[in-house]
Coordinates of C-alpha atoms and ligand atoms in Angstrom, one line a residue:
M218 CA -10.5 18.0 -36.5
A219 CA -12.2 15.5 -34.2
N220 CA -10.8 12.0 -34.2
P221 CA -12.8 9.3 -36.0
L222 CA -15.1 7.5 -33.6
P223 CA -13.2 4.2 -33.2
D224 CA -10.1 6.0 -32.0
R225 CA -12.2 7.7 -29.3
H226 CA -13.4 4.5 -27.7
P227 CA -11.8 4.3 -24.2
A228 CA -9.2 1.6 -23.7
R229 CA -10.9 -1.5 -22.1
T230 CA -9.6 -3.1 -18.9
A231 CA -11.0 -6.1 -17.2
G232 CA -14.4 -5.3 -15.7
V233 CA -16.4 -7.1 -13.0
R234 CA -19.0 -9.6 -13.9
T235 CA -22.1 -8.9 -11.8
A236 CA -25.7 -10.1 -11.6
F237 CA -28.3 -9.1 -9.2
E238 CA -32.1 -8.8 -9.1
A239 CA -33.6 -5.5 -10.2
V240 CA -36.5 -5.1 -7.8
Y241 CA -39.8 -3.3 -8.7
N242 CA -41.8 -1.7 -6.0
W243 CA -45.5 -1.0 -7.0
D244 CA -46.2 0.9 -3.8
Y245 CA -45.1 4.5 -4.4
E246 CA -46.0 5.8 -0.9
P247 CA -43.2 6.8 1.4
E248 CA -42.2 3.8 3.6
I249 CA -39.1 4.9 5.5
D250 CA -39.6 8.6 6.4
E251 CA -36.0 9.2 7.3
L252 CA -34.9 8.2 3.8
R253 CA -37.5 10.4 2.2
T254 CA -36.2 13.3 4.3
L255 CA -32.6 12.5 3.3
Y256 CA -33.6 12.5 -0.4
A257 CA -35.3 15.9 0.0
N258 CA -32.2 17.2 1.7
A259 CA -30.0 15.8 -1.0
L260 CA -32.0 17.6 -3.7
D261 CA -31.7 20.8 -1.7
R262 CA -27.9 20.5 -1.4
Q263 CA -27.0 19.8 -5.0
W264 CA -24.1 21.9 -6.3
I265 CA -22.4 22.5 -9.7
A266 CA -18.7 21.8 -9.6
L267 CA -17.8 24.1 -12.6
K268 CA -19.8 27.0 -11.1
Q269 CA -19.1 26.7 -7.4
L270 CA -15.3 26.1 -7.4
D271 CA -12.8 28.5 -8.8
W272 CA -11.1 26.4 -11.5
E273 CA -9.1 29.4 -12.8
R274 CA -7.0 29.3 -9.7
E275 CA -3.6 27.6 -10.1
I276 CA -2.8 24.9 -7.6
D277 CA -0.4 26.0 -4.8
R278 CA 2.0 23.1 -5.4
D279 CA 4.0 23.9 -2.3
A280 CA 1.0 23.7 -0.1
F281 CA -0.2 20.6 -1.9
S282 CA 3.1 18.8 -1.3
R283 CA 2.9 19.6 2.4
T284 CA -0.5 17.9 2.6
F285 CA 0.4 15.1 4.8
S286 CA -2.4 12.5 5.5
M287 CA -1.8 9.2 7.1
G288 CA -5.4 8.1 8.0
G289 CA -5.4 10.3 11.0
I290 CA -2.2 9.0 12.6
P291 CA -0.3 12.2 13.5
I292 CA 3.3 11.0 12.8
Q293 CA 4.2 14.5 11.8
E294 CA 4.1 15.4 15.5
T295 CA 6.8 13.0 16.4
R296 CA 10.4 14.0 16.9
F297 CA 11.4 11.3 14.5
W298 CA 9.5 13.0 11.7
Q299 CA 10.7 16.5 12.6
E300 CA 14.3 15.4 12.5
L301 CA 14.1 13.8 9.1
P302 CA 15.9 15.7 6.3
A303 CA 13.6 18.3 4.7
T304 CA 13.9 16.6 1.3
T305 CA 12.8 13.2 2.7
R306 CA 9.8 14.9 4.4
W307 CA 8.9 16.6 1.2
E308 CA 9.2 13.4 -0.9
V309 CA 7.1 11.3 1.6
A310 CA 4.4 13.9 2.0
S311 CA 4.0 14.9 -1.6
R312 CA 4.0 11.3 -2.9
S313 CA 1.6 10.3 -0.2
A314 CA -0.7 13.1 -1.1
V315 CA -0.7 12.1 -4.8
F316 CA -1.4 8.5 -3.8
M317 CA -4.3 9.5 -1.6
L318 CA -5.9 11.8 -4.2
S319 CA -5.5 9.2 -7.0
N320 CA -7.3 6.6 -4.8
F321 CA -10.0 9.1 -3.9
L322 CA -10.6 9.6 -7.7
H323 CA -10.7 5.8 -8.5
G324 CA -12.8 5.1 -5.4
E325 CA -15.4 7.7 -6.6
Q326 CA -15.7 5.8 -9.9
G327 CA -16.5 2.6 -7.9
A328 CA -19.0 4.5 -5.8
L329 CA -20.7 5.9 -8.9
M330 CA -21.2 2.4 -10.3
V331 CA -22.4 0.9 -7.0
A332 CA -24.8 3.8 -6.3
A333 CA -26.4 3.2 -9.7
Q334 CA -26.7 -0.5 -8.9
L335 CA -28.4 0.3 -5.6
V336 CA -31.2 2.1 -7.5
N337 CA -32.1 -1.2 -9.0
A338 CA -31.3 -3.5 -6.1
V339 CA -32.9 -1.9 -3.0
P340 CA -36.5 -2.9 -2.5
H341 CA -37.9 0.4 -0.9
M342 CA -38.9 3.3 -3.2
D343 CA -37.5 5.9 -0.8
A344 CA -34.2 4.1 -0.9
K345 CA -34.3 4.0 -4.7
F346 CA -34.9 7.8 -4.8
Y347 CA -32.1 8.4 -2.4
A348 CA -29.6 6.2 -4.3
A349 CA -30.5 8.1 -7.5
T350 CA -29.3 11.4 -5.8
Q351 CA -26.2 9.6 -4.6
T352 CA -25.4 8.4 -8.2
L353 CA -25.4 12.1 -9.3
D354 CA -23.3 13.1 -6.3
E355 CA -20.7 10.4 -7.1
A356 CA -20.6 11.5 -10.8
R357 CA -19.8 15.0 -9.5
H358 CA -17.1 13.7 -7.2
V359 CA -15.4 11.8 -10.1
E360 CA -15.7 15.1 -12.1
V361 CA -14.0 17.3 -9.4
F362 CA -11.3 14.9 -8.4
A363 CA -10.4 14.2 -12.1
A364 CA -10.3 18.0 -12.8
Y365 CA -8.1 18.6 -9.8
I366 CA -5.7 15.7 -10.7
Q367 CA -5.6 17.0 -14.3
K368 CA -4.2 20.3 -12.9
L369 CA -1.8 18.5 -10.7
G370 CA -0.6 16.5 -13.7
Q371 CA 0.1 13.3 -11.6
V372 CA -2.1 10.3 -11.1
Q373 CA -1.3 6.8 -9.7
P374 CA -3.2 3.5 -10.4
I375 CA -5.8 2.3 -7.9
A376 CA -4.3 0.6 -4.8
P377 CA -4.9 -3.2 -4.9
G378 CA -6.7 -3.2 -1.5
L379 CA -9.3 -0.6 -2.7
K380 CA -9.8 -2.3 -6.0
A381 CA -10.5 -5.7 -4.3
L382 CA -13.0 -4.0 -2.0
L383 CA -14.8 -2.3 -4.9
D384 CA -14.8 -5.5 -7.0
D385 CA -16.5 -7.4 -4.1
V386 CA -19.2 -4.7 -3.6
L387 CA -19.9 -4.5 -7.3
A388 CA -20.1 -8.3 -7.7
T389 CA -22.3 -9.3 -4.9
D390 CA -26.0 -10.0 -5.8
D391 CA -27.3 -9.2 -2.3
W392 CA -28.5 -5.6 -1.8
M393 CA -27.8 -5.6 1.9
L394 CA -24.3 -6.7 1.4
K395 CA -23.9 -4.0 -1.3
A396 CA -25.3 -1.5 1.2
V397 CA -23.0 -2.4 4.0
G398 CA -19.9 -2.7 1.8
M399 CA -20.6 0.6 0.1
Q400 CA -22.5 2.8 2.5
V401 CA -20.8 1.8 5.7
V402 CA -17.3 0.5 4.9
T403 CA -16.4 2.5 1.7
E404 CA -18.3 5.7 2.6
G405 CA -17.0 5.6 6.1
L406 CA -13.4 5.3 4.7
A407 CA -14.1 8.1 2.3
L408 CA -15.7 10.4 4.8
Y409 CA -13.0 9.9 7.4
S410 CA -10.2 10.3 4.9
F411 CA -11.6 13.3 3.1
R412 CA -12.2 15.1 6.4
D413 CA -8.7 14.2 7.5
M414 CA -7.1 15.6 4.3
R415 CA -9.4 18.7 4.3
N416 CA -8.2 19.5 7.8
A417 CA -4.5 18.8 6.9
T418 CA -4.2 20.7 3.6
E419 CA -3.4 24.3 3.2
E420 CA -4.0 24.1 -0.6
P421 CA -7.0 26.4 -1.1
L422 CA -8.7 24.7 -4.0
L423 CA -8.3 21.2 -2.5
K424 CA -9.6 22.4 0.8
E425 CA -12.7 23.9 -0.8
L426 CA -13.3 20.9 -3.0
L427 CA -13.0 18.4 -0.1
T428 CA -15.4 20.5 2.0
Y429 CA -18.1 20.3 -0.7
V430 CA -17.4 16.6 -1.4
S431 CA -17.4 15.7 2.3
R432 CA -20.8 17.2 2.9
D433 CA -22.2 14.8 0.2
E434 CA -20.4 11.9 1.8
A435 CA -21.9 12.7 5.2
R436 CA -25.3 12.1 3.6
H437 CA -24.2 8.9 2.0
T438 CA -23.0 7.5 5.3
G439 CA -26.2 8.8 6.9
Y440 CA -28.2 6.7 4.3
G441 CA -26.3 3.6 5.2
I442 CA -26.9 4.1 8.9
K443 CA -30.6 5.0 8.6
Y444 CA -31.4 2.3 6.1
L445 CA -29.6 -0.6 7.8
T446 CA -30.8 0.5 11.2
A447 CA -34.3 0.3 9.9
M448 CA -33.6 -3.2 8.5
A449 CA -31.6 -4.6 11.4
P450 CA -34.6 -5.7 13.5
T451 CA -36.0 -7.7 10.5
L452 CA -32.8 -9.8 10.0
S453 CA -32.5 -13.5 10.9
D454 CA -29.4 -14.6 12.7
A455 CA -28.0 -16.1 9.5
E456 CA -28.6 -12.9 7.6
R457 CA -26.9 -10.9 10.3
T458 CA -23.9 -13.2 10.3
R459 CA -23.6 -12.9 6.5
I460 CA -23.7 -9.1 6.6
E461 CA -21.2 -8.9 9.5
D462 CA -18.9 -11.3 7.6
F463 CA -19.1 -9.2 4.4
A464 CA -18.3 -6.0 6.3
F465 CA -15.4 -7.6 7.9
E466 CA -14.1 -9.0 4.6
A467 CA -14.5 -5.5 3.0
A468 CA -12.5 -3.9 5.8
R469 CA -10.0 -6.7 5.7
K470 CA -9.2 -5.9 2.0
L471 CA -8.1 -2.5 3.1
I472 CA -6.2 -3.2 6.3
D473 CA -5.0 -6.8 6.5
S474 CA -1.3 -6.7 5.9
R475 CA -0.9 -10.5 6.0
G476 CA -1.5 -10.8 2.2
G477 CA 0.7 -7.8 1.4
G478 CA -2.1 -5.9 -0.4
S479 CA -3.4 -3.5 2.2
M480 CA -3.6 0.3 1.9
R481 CA -0.8 0.4 4.5
D482 CA 1.4 -1.8 2.2
S483 CA 0.8 0.6 -0.7
V484 CA 1.7 3.6 1.5
M485 CA 4.9 1.7 2.7
E486 CA 5.8 1.2 -0.9
I487 CA 5.6 5.0 -1.4
W488 CA 7.7 5.6 1.6
R489 CA 10.3 3.3 0.2
E490 CA 10.3 5.1 -3.2
A491 CA 10.7 8.4 -1.2
G492 CA 13.8 7.0 0.4
L493 CA 12.4 6.1 3.8
D494 CA 12.7 2.6 5.1
P495 CA 9.2 1.7 6.6
A496 CA 10.4 -0.9 9.1
W497 CA 12.9 1.5 10.5
A498 CA 10.4 4.4 10.5
F499 CA 7.8 2.3 12.4
G500 CA 10.4 1.2 14.9
E501 CA 11.3 4.9 15.6
I502 CA 7.6 6.0 15.7
A503 CA 6.9 3.2 18.2
K504 CA 9.4 4.7 20.6
E505 CA 7.3 7.8 20.7
R506 CA 4.0 6.1 21.4
A507 CA 3.2 8.6 24.2
T508 CA 3.5 11.6 21.8
V509 CA 1.3 9.9 19.2
A510 CA -1.3 8.9 21.9
A511 CA -1.4 12.5 23.2
A512 CA -1.8 13.9 19.7
L513 CA -4.6 11.4 19.0
Q514 CA -6.3 12.4 22.3
R515 CA -6.3 16.1 21.2
S516 CA -7.9 15.2 17.9
G517 CA -10.7 13.2 19.6
G518 CA -8.8 9.9 20.0
R519 CA -10.0 8.5 16.6
R520 CA -7.7 5.9 15.1
G521 CA -7.9 5.7 11.4
P522 CA -11.0 5.2 9.2
I523 CA -11.8 1.6 10.3
R524 CA -11.4 1.8 14.0
G525 CA -12.2 5.5 14.1
F526 CA -15.3 5.4 12.1
V527 CA -16.4 2.1 10.4
I528 CA -16.4 0.0 13.5
P529 CA -18.3 2.6 15.6
T530 CA -20.9 2.8 12.7
L531 CA -21.3 -1.0 12.6
K532 CA -21.8 -1.0 16.4
A533 CA -24.4 1.8 16.2
I534 CA -26.3 -0.2 13.6
G535 CA -26.1 -3.3 15.6
L536 CA -23.9 -5.3 13.2
F537 CA -20.9 -5.8 15.5
S538 CA -21.3 -9.0 17.5
D539 CA -18.8 -10.4 19.9
R540 CA -17.9 -13.0 17.2
I541 CA -17.0 -10.4 14.6
A542 CA -15.1 -8.3 17.2
G543 CA -12.9 -11.4 17.7
H544 CA -12.1 -11.5 13.9
F545 CA -11.2 -7.8 13.9
D546 CA -9.0 -8.1 17.0
E547 CA -7.1 -11.0 15.6
M548 CA -6.6 -9.1 12.3
F549 CA -5.4 -6.0 14.0
R550 CA -3.0 -7.9 16.2
A551 CA -1.6 -9.9 13.2
S552 CA -1.4 -6.9 10.9
L553 CA 0.0 -4.2 13.2
G554 CA 2.1 -6.6 15.2
A555 CA 1.4 -4.7 18.4
D556 CA -1.3 -4.4 21.0
F557 CA -3.6 -1.5 20.1
G558 CA -6.3 -2.7 22.4
S559 CA -9.5 -4.5 21.6
T560 CA -12.1 -3.2 19.1
R561 CA -14.7 -4.1 21.8
E562 CA -13.5 -1.0 23.6
D563 CA -13.7 1.3 20.6
P564 CA -16.4 4.0 20.7
T565 CA -20.0 3.0 19.8
A566 CA -21.2 6.5 19.0
V567 CA -21.0 8.1 15.6
P568 CA -21.5 11.9 15.5
E569 CA -25.2 12.6 15.3
D570 CA -24.8 15.5 12.9
L571 CA -22.4 14.0 10.4
E572 CA -22.4 17.2 8.2
A573 CA -21.4 19.3 11.2
W574 CA -18.7 16.7 12.1
V575 CA -17.1 16.7 8.7
E576 CA -16.9 20.5 8.8
S577 CA -15.3 20.5 12.2
T578 CA -11.5 20.4 12.7
Ligands
LIG884 FE1 -18.2 10.3 -3.4
LIG885 FE1 -20.2 8.7 -1.5

Protein backbone atom coordinates (compact mmCIF):
# COMPACT_ATOMS: atom_id res chain seq x y z
CA MET A 1 0.00 0.00 0.00
CA ALA A 2 1.22 3.50 -0.76
CA ASN A 3 2.58 5.58 2.08
CA PRO A 4 0.35 8.34 3.41
CA LEU A 5 1.25 11.65 1.78
CA PRO A 6 3.17 13.38 4.62
CA ASP A 7 5.64 10.46 4.75
CA ARG A 8 6.37 10.90 1.10
CA HIS A 9 7.46 14.52 1.39
CA PRO A 10 11.17 14.68 0.55
CA ALA A 11 13.52 15.56 3.39
CA ARG A 12 14.30 19.28 3.27
CA THR A 13 17.83 20.59 3.29
CA ALA A 14 18.85 24.24 3.22
CA GLY A 15 17.98 25.88 -0.10
CA VAL A 16 19.32 29.01 -1.77
CA ARG A 17 17.44 32.27 -1.39
CA THR A 18 17.23 33.91 -4.79
CA ALA A 19 15.49 36.87 -6.37
CA PHE A 20 15.79 38.09 -9.91
CA GLU A 21 13.65 39.98 -12.36
CA ALA A 22 11.38 37.87 -14.58
CA VAL A 23 11.55 39.74 -17.89
CA TYR A 24 8.70 39.92 -20.42
CA ASN A 25 9.44 40.41 -24.08
CA TRP A 26 6.42 41.55 -26.14
CA ASP A 27 8.29 41.25 -29.40
CA TYR A 28 7.91 37.67 -30.56
CA GLU A 29 9.96 37.96 -33.74
CA PRO A 30 13.31 36.13 -33.92
CA GLU A 31 16.05 38.48 -32.72
CA ILE A 32 19.21 36.39 -32.50
CA ASP A 33 19.09 33.98 -35.44
CA GLU A 34 21.82 31.69 -34.14
CA LEU A 35 19.85 31.05 -30.95
CA ARG A 36 16.68 30.33 -32.92
CA THR A 37 18.65 27.79 -34.99
CA LEU A 38 20.07 26.24 -31.83
CA TYR A 39 16.54 25.94 -30.41
CA ALA A 40 15.33 24.17 -33.58
CA ASN A 41 18.36 21.88 -33.41
CA ALA A 42 17.62 21.10 -29.75
CA LEU A 43 14.03 20.11 -30.59
CA ASP A 44 15.31 17.87 -33.34
CA ARG A 45 17.82 16.12 -31.08
CA GLN A 46 15.55 15.23 -28.15
CA TRP A 47 15.86 11.65 -26.89
CA ILE A 48 14.02 9.52 -24.37
CA ALA A 49 16.29 7.97 -21.77
CA LEU A 50 14.08 4.99 -20.98
CA LYS A 51 13.71 4.04 -24.64
CA GLN A 52 17.12 4.81 -26.08
CA LEU A 53 19.36 3.23 -23.46
CA ASP A 54 19.31 -0.43 -22.53
CA TRP A 55 18.52 -0.33 -18.81
CA GLU A 56 18.09 -4.10 -18.62
CA ARG A 57 21.84 -4.48 -18.96
CA GLU A 58 23.76 -5.07 -15.74
CA ILE A 59 26.62 -2.69 -15.00
CA ASP A 60 30.04 -4.20 -15.72
CA ARG A 61 31.45 -3.37 -12.28
CA ASP A 62 34.92 -4.40 -13.19
CA ALA A 63 34.99 -2.03 -16.16
CA PHE A 64 33.36 0.73 -14.09
CA SER A 65 35.98 0.45 -11.38
CA ARG A 66 38.73 0.81 -13.96
CA THR A 67 37.21 4.09 -15.17
CA PHE A 68 39.91 6.45 -14.18
CA SER A 69 39.21 10.12 -14.70
CA MET A 70 41.34 12.92 -13.31
CA GLY A 71 40.17 15.92 -15.28
CA GLY A 72 42.26 14.89 -18.26
CA ILE A 73 45.57 14.59 -16.39
CA PRO A 74 46.94 11.24 -17.61
CA ILE A 75 48.63 10.04 -14.42
CA GLN A 76 47.83 6.44 -15.31
CA GLU A 77 50.57 6.72 -17.94
CA THR A 78 53.25 7.38 -15.32
CA ARG A 79 55.56 4.68 -14.02
CA PHE A 80 54.56 5.76 -10.51
CA TRP A 81 50.95 4.72 -11.17
CA GLN A 82 51.84 1.53 -12.98
CA GLU A 83 54.06 0.41 -10.12
CA LEU A 84 51.45 0.94 -7.40
CA PRO A 85 49.95 -2.24 -5.92
CA ALA A 86 46.97 -3.42 -7.97
CA THR A 87 44.65 -3.11 -4.95
CA THR A 88 45.63 0.56 -4.43
CA ARG A 89 45.06 1.33 -8.12
CA TRP A 90 41.68 -0.38 -7.93
CA GLU A 91 40.65 1.50 -4.77
CA VAL A 92 41.76 4.91 -6.11
CA ALA A 93 40.16 4.42 -9.52
CA SER A 94 36.84 3.00 -8.35
CA ARG A 95 36.38 5.55 -5.55
CA SER A 96 37.28 8.40 -7.91
CA ALA A 97 34.75 7.13 -10.47
CA VAL A 98 31.94 7.06 -7.86
CA PHE A 99 32.95 10.56 -6.72
CA MET A 100 32.89 11.93 -10.28
CA LEU A 101 29.59 10.30 -11.16
CA SER A 102 27.91 11.48 -7.93
CA ASN A 103 28.98 15.04 -8.68
CA PHE A 104 27.76 14.76 -12.26
CA LEU A 105 24.35 13.83 -10.82
CA HIS A 106 24.25 16.67 -8.25
CA GLY A 107 25.62 19.15 -10.79
CA GLU A 108 22.82 18.22 -13.18
CA GLN A 109 20.23 19.07 -10.53
CA GLY A 110 21.83 22.50 -10.18
CA ALA A 111 21.85 22.92 -13.96
CA LEU A 112 18.17 21.96 -14.12
CA MET A 113 17.24 24.71 -11.66
CA VAL A 114 19.45 27.36 -13.28
CA ALA A 115 18.18 26.57 -16.79
CA ALA A 116 14.63 27.09 -15.52
CA GLN A 117 15.69 30.44 -14.02
CA LEU A 118 17.15 31.48 -17.36
CA VAL A 119 13.74 31.09 -19.05
CA ASN A 120 12.57 33.91 -16.78
CA ALA A 121 15.69 36.01 -16.57
CA VAL A 122 17.00 36.32 -20.15
CA PRO A 123 15.51 39.23 -22.11
CA HIS A 124 15.46 37.77 -25.64
CA MET A 125 12.63 35.49 -26.78
CA ASP A 126 14.97 33.17 -28.73
CA ALA A 127 17.06 32.81 -25.58
CA LYS A 128 13.94 31.97 -23.50
CA PHE A 129 12.92 29.30 -26.05
CA TYR A 130 16.38 27.79 -25.98
CA ALA A 131 16.59 27.81 -22.17
CA ALA A 132 13.27 25.91 -22.12
CA THR A 133 14.83 23.09 -24.16
CA GLN A 134 17.87 23.11 -21.92
CA THR A 135 15.61 22.75 -18.88
CA LEU A 136 14.17 19.57 -20.38
CA ASP A 137 17.66 18.32 -21.31
CA GLU A 138 18.89 18.80 -17.74
CA ALA A 139 15.85 16.99 -16.30
CA ARG A 140 16.74 14.06 -18.55
CA HIS A 141 20.35 14.21 -17.38
CA VAL A 142 19.30 14.06 -13.73
CA GLU A 143 17.05 11.13 -14.67
CA VAL A 144 19.81 9.11 -16.40
CA PHE A 145 22.58 9.74 -13.88
CA ALA A 146 20.20 8.92 -11.01
CA ALA A 147 19.15 5.68 -12.76
CA TYR A 148 22.78 4.70 -13.36
CA ILE A 149 23.80 5.47 -9.77
CA GLN A 150 20.84 3.48 -8.53
CA LYS A 151 22.22 0.44 -10.37
CA LEU A 152 25.67 1.15 -9.02
CA GLY A 153 24.29 1.32 -5.48
CA GLN A 154 26.78 4.00 -4.38
CA VAL A 155 26.42 7.76 -4.19
CA GLN A 156 28.49 10.43 -2.47
CA PRO A 157 27.38 13.89 -1.33
CA ILE A 158 28.08 16.91 -3.52
CA ALA A 159 31.65 18.26 -3.32
CA PRO A 160 31.85 21.60 -1.41
CA GLY A 161 33.46 23.42 -4.37
CA LEU A 162 30.72 22.45 -6.81
CA LYS A 163 27.98 23.27 -4.27
CA ALA A 164 29.46 26.74 -3.69
CA LEU A 165 29.57 27.38 -7.44
CA LEU A 166 25.95 26.29 -7.97
CA ASP A 167 24.76 28.35 -4.99
CA ASP A 168 26.36 31.49 -6.46
CA VAL A 169 24.88 30.94 -9.91
CA LEU A 170 21.41 30.25 -8.48
CA ALA A 171 21.57 33.25 -6.16
CA THR A 172 22.72 36.00 -8.51
CA ASP A 173 20.03 38.39 -9.75
CA ASP A 174 21.92 39.31 -12.92
CA TRP A 175 21.06 37.21 -15.99
CA MET A 176 24.43 37.74 -17.65
CA LEU A 177 26.25 36.52 -14.54
CA LYS A 178 23.92 33.51 -14.44
CA ALA A 179 24.66 32.88 -18.11
CA VAL A 180 28.43 33.07 -17.74
CA GLY A 181 28.45 31.06 -14.49
CA MET A 182 26.19 28.35 -15.92
CA GLN A 183 26.71 28.23 -19.67
CA VAL A 184 30.43 28.91 -19.74
CA VAL A 185 31.96 27.75 -16.43
CA THR A 186 29.60 24.96 -15.30
CA GLU A 187 28.74 23.65 -18.77
CA GLY A 188 32.38 23.84 -19.84
CA LEU A 189 33.35 21.82 -16.78
CA ALA A 190 30.58 19.30 -17.52
CA LEU A 191 31.31 18.97 -21.21
CA TYR A 192 35.04 18.49 -20.66
CA SER A 193 34.59 16.03 -17.78
CA PHE A 194 31.84 13.98 -19.46
CA ARG A 195 33.90 13.65 -22.64
CA ASP A 196 36.93 12.71 -20.59
CA MET A 197 35.06 9.98 -18.72
CA ARG A 198 33.28 8.80 -21.87
CA ASN A 199 36.67 8.27 -23.51
CA ALA A 200 38.18 6.67 -20.40
CA THR A 201 35.48 4.16 -19.53
CA GLU A 202 34.98 0.70 -20.95
CA GLU A 203 31.70 0.25 -19.09
CA PRO A 204 29.20 -0.02 -21.98
CA LEU A 205 26.08 1.58 -20.42
CA LEU A 206 28.10 4.47 -18.96
CA LYS A 207 29.85 5.06 -22.28
CA GLU A 208 26.57 5.19 -24.14
CA LEU A 209 24.87 7.36 -21.54
CA LEU A 210 27.73 9.87 -21.51
CA THR A 211 27.71 10.04 -25.31
CA TYR A 212 24.05 11.04 -25.33
CA VAL A 213 24.43 13.49 -22.45
CA SER A 214 27.56 15.10 -23.93
CA ARG A 215 25.77 15.86 -27.20
CA ASP A 216 23.23 17.90 -25.21
CA GLU A 217 25.99 19.62 -23.22
CA ALA A 218 27.72 20.61 -26.47
CA ARG A 219 24.58 22.58 -27.37
CA HIS A 220 24.42 24.14 -23.89
CA THR A 221 27.98 25.40 -24.17
CA GLY A 222 27.20 26.58 -27.71
CA TYR A 223 24.30 28.63 -26.30
CA GLY A 224 26.60 30.39 -23.85
CA ILE A 225 29.17 31.15 -26.53
CA LYS A 226 26.65 32.40 -29.09
CA TYR A 227 24.55 34.43 -26.68
CA LEU A 228 27.40 36.08 -24.80
CA THR A 229 29.31 36.75 -28.02
CA ALA A 230 26.22 38.54 -29.34
CA MET A 231 26.00 40.59 -26.11
CA ALA A 232 29.71 41.34 -25.67
CA PRO A 233 29.84 44.41 -27.99
CA THR A 234 26.98 46.02 -26.02
CA LEU A 235 28.73 45.83 -22.64
CA SER A 236 30.16 48.81 -20.77
CA ASP A 237 33.61 48.43 -19.24
CA ALA A 238 32.05 48.14 -15.79
CA GLU A 239 29.68 45.36 -16.91
CA ARG A 240 32.50 43.49 -18.61
CA THR A 241 34.56 43.68 -15.42
CA ARG A 242 31.64 42.37 -13.35
CA ILE A 243 31.10 39.40 -15.69
CA GLU A 244 34.81 38.56 -15.83
CA ASP A 245 35.04 38.73 -12.03
CA PHE A 246 32.03 36.45 -11.64
CA ALA A 247 33.48 33.88 -14.08
CA PHE A 248 36.77 33.99 -12.20
CA GLU A 249 35.02 33.55 -8.83
CA ALA A 250 33.00 30.62 -10.24
CA ALA A 251 36.15 28.90 -11.49
CA ARG A 252 37.93 29.73 -8.24
CA LYS A 253 35.31 27.79 -6.25
CA LEU A 254 36.35 24.68 -8.16
CA ILE A 255 40.11 24.98 -8.31
CA ASP A 256 41.46 27.30 -5.61
CA SER A 257 43.09 25.00 -3.07
CA ARG A 258 43.98 27.84 -0.69
CA GLY A 259 40.66 27.50 1.17
CA GLY A 260 40.81 23.69 1.13
CA GLY A 261 37.44 23.31 -0.63
CA SER A 262 38.46 22.76 -4.25
CA MET A 263 37.53 19.73 -6.35
CA ARG A 264 41.16 18.71 -6.15
CA ASP A 265 40.97 18.74 -2.34
CA SER A 266 37.91 16.48 -2.52
CA VAL A 267 39.76 14.09 -4.84
CA MET A 268 42.79 14.12 -2.53
CA GLU A 269 40.52 13.11 0.32
CA ILE A 270 39.41 10.12 -1.75
CA TRP A 271 43.00 9.15 -2.46
CA ARG A 272 43.72 9.27 1.25
CA GLU A 273 40.70 7.03 1.98
CA ALA A 274 42.00 4.65 -0.71
CA GLY A 275 45.36 4.43 1.05
CA LEU A 276 47.38 6.75 -1.17
CA ASP A 277 49.13 9.76 0.39
CA PRO A 278 48.41 12.69 -1.99
CA ALA A 279 51.53 14.73 -1.13
CA TRP A 280 53.77 11.75 -1.77
CA ALA A 281 51.85 10.85 -4.96
CA PHE A 282 52.17 14.37 -6.36
CA GLY A 283 55.87 14.45 -5.53
CA GLU A 284 56.34 11.22 -7.48
CA ILE A 285 54.22 12.36 -10.41
CA ALA A 286 56.18 15.62 -10.58
CA LYS A 287 59.35 13.61 -11.20
CA GLU A 288 57.74 12.29 -14.39
CA ARG A 289 56.71 15.63 -15.79
CA ALA A 290 58.08 14.76 -19.23
CA THR A 291 55.89 11.62 -19.45
CA VAL A 292 52.79 13.60 -18.41
CA ALA A 293 53.59 16.38 -20.88
CA ALA A 294 54.06 13.90 -23.73
CA ALA A 295 50.77 12.14 -22.91
CA LEU A 296 49.00 15.51 -22.78
CA GLN A 297 50.47 16.46 -26.14
CA ARG A 298 49.08 13.27 -27.67
CA SER A 299 45.62 14.10 -26.34
CA GLY A 300 45.68 17.61 -27.81
CA GLY A 301 47.56 19.30 -24.99
CA ARG A 302 44.41 20.23 -23.03
CA ARG A 303 44.94 20.68 -19.33
CA GLY A 304 41.83 20.02 -17.26
CA PRO A 305 38.42 21.65 -17.66
CA ILE A 306 39.31 25.20 -16.63
CA ARG A 307 42.55 25.71 -18.56
CA GLY A 308 41.61 23.24 -21.27
CA PHE A 309 38.13 24.55 -21.97
CA VAL A 310 36.66 27.33 -19.80
CA ILE A 311 39.50 29.82 -20.29
CA PRO A 312 39.66 29.29 -24.08
CA THR A 313 35.87 29.86 -24.15
CA LEU A 314 36.14 33.10 -22.17
CA LYS A 315 38.88 34.23 -24.55
CA ALA A 316 36.78 33.36 -27.61
CA ILE A 317 33.85 35.40 -26.24
CA GLY A 318 36.11 38.33 -25.38
CA LEU A 319 35.75 38.07 -21.59
CA PHE A 320 39.38 37.38 -20.70
CA SER A 321 41.22 40.66 -20.18
CA ASP A 322 44.83 40.94 -19.15
CA ARG A 323 43.58 41.96 -15.70
CA ILE A 324 41.63 38.71 -15.19
CA ALA A 325 44.47 36.64 -16.69
CA GLY A 326 46.60 38.00 -13.82
CA HIS A 327 44.03 36.74 -11.27
CA PHE A 328 43.96 33.28 -12.85
CA ASP A 329 47.75 33.06 -13.04
CA GLU A 330 48.15 34.03 -9.40
CA MET A 331 45.58 31.42 -8.35
CA PHE A 332 47.14 28.64 -10.42
CA ARG A 333 50.57 29.44 -9.02
CA ALA A 334 49.27 29.51 -5.43
CA SER A 335 47.08 26.40 -5.76
CA LEU A 336 49.31 24.13 -7.76
CA GLY A 337 52.53 25.31 -6.19
CA ALA A 338 54.41 25.00 -9.46
CA ASP A 339 54.88 26.90 -12.66
CA PHE A 340 52.40 25.59 -15.18
CA GLY A 341 52.85 28.57 -17.49
CA SER A 342 50.63 31.60 -17.92
CA THR A 343 46.95 31.36 -18.89
CA ARG A 344 47.78 34.14 -21.38
CA GLU A 345 49.46 31.42 -23.45
CA ASP A 346 46.51 29.01 -23.27
CA PRO A 347 44.68 28.40 -26.55
CA THR A 348 42.04 30.89 -27.64
CA ALA A 349 40.20 28.56 -29.97
CA VAL A 350 37.32 26.34 -28.89
CA PRO A 351 36.34 23.57 -31.32
CA GLU A 352 34.00 25.02 -33.90
CA ASP A 353 31.82 21.91 -34.07
CA LEU A 354 31.40 21.09 -30.37
CA GLU A 355 29.19 18.10 -31.02
CA ALA A 356 31.82 16.53 -33.26
CA TRP A 357 34.48 17.36 -30.67
CA VAL A 358 32.68 15.61 -27.80
CA GLU A 359 32.30 12.51 -29.95
CA SER A 360 35.98 12.45 -30.85
CA THR A 361 38.55 10.61 -28.75
FE1 LIG B 1 23.35 18.45 -18.18
FE1 LIG C 1 23.95 21.29 -19.49
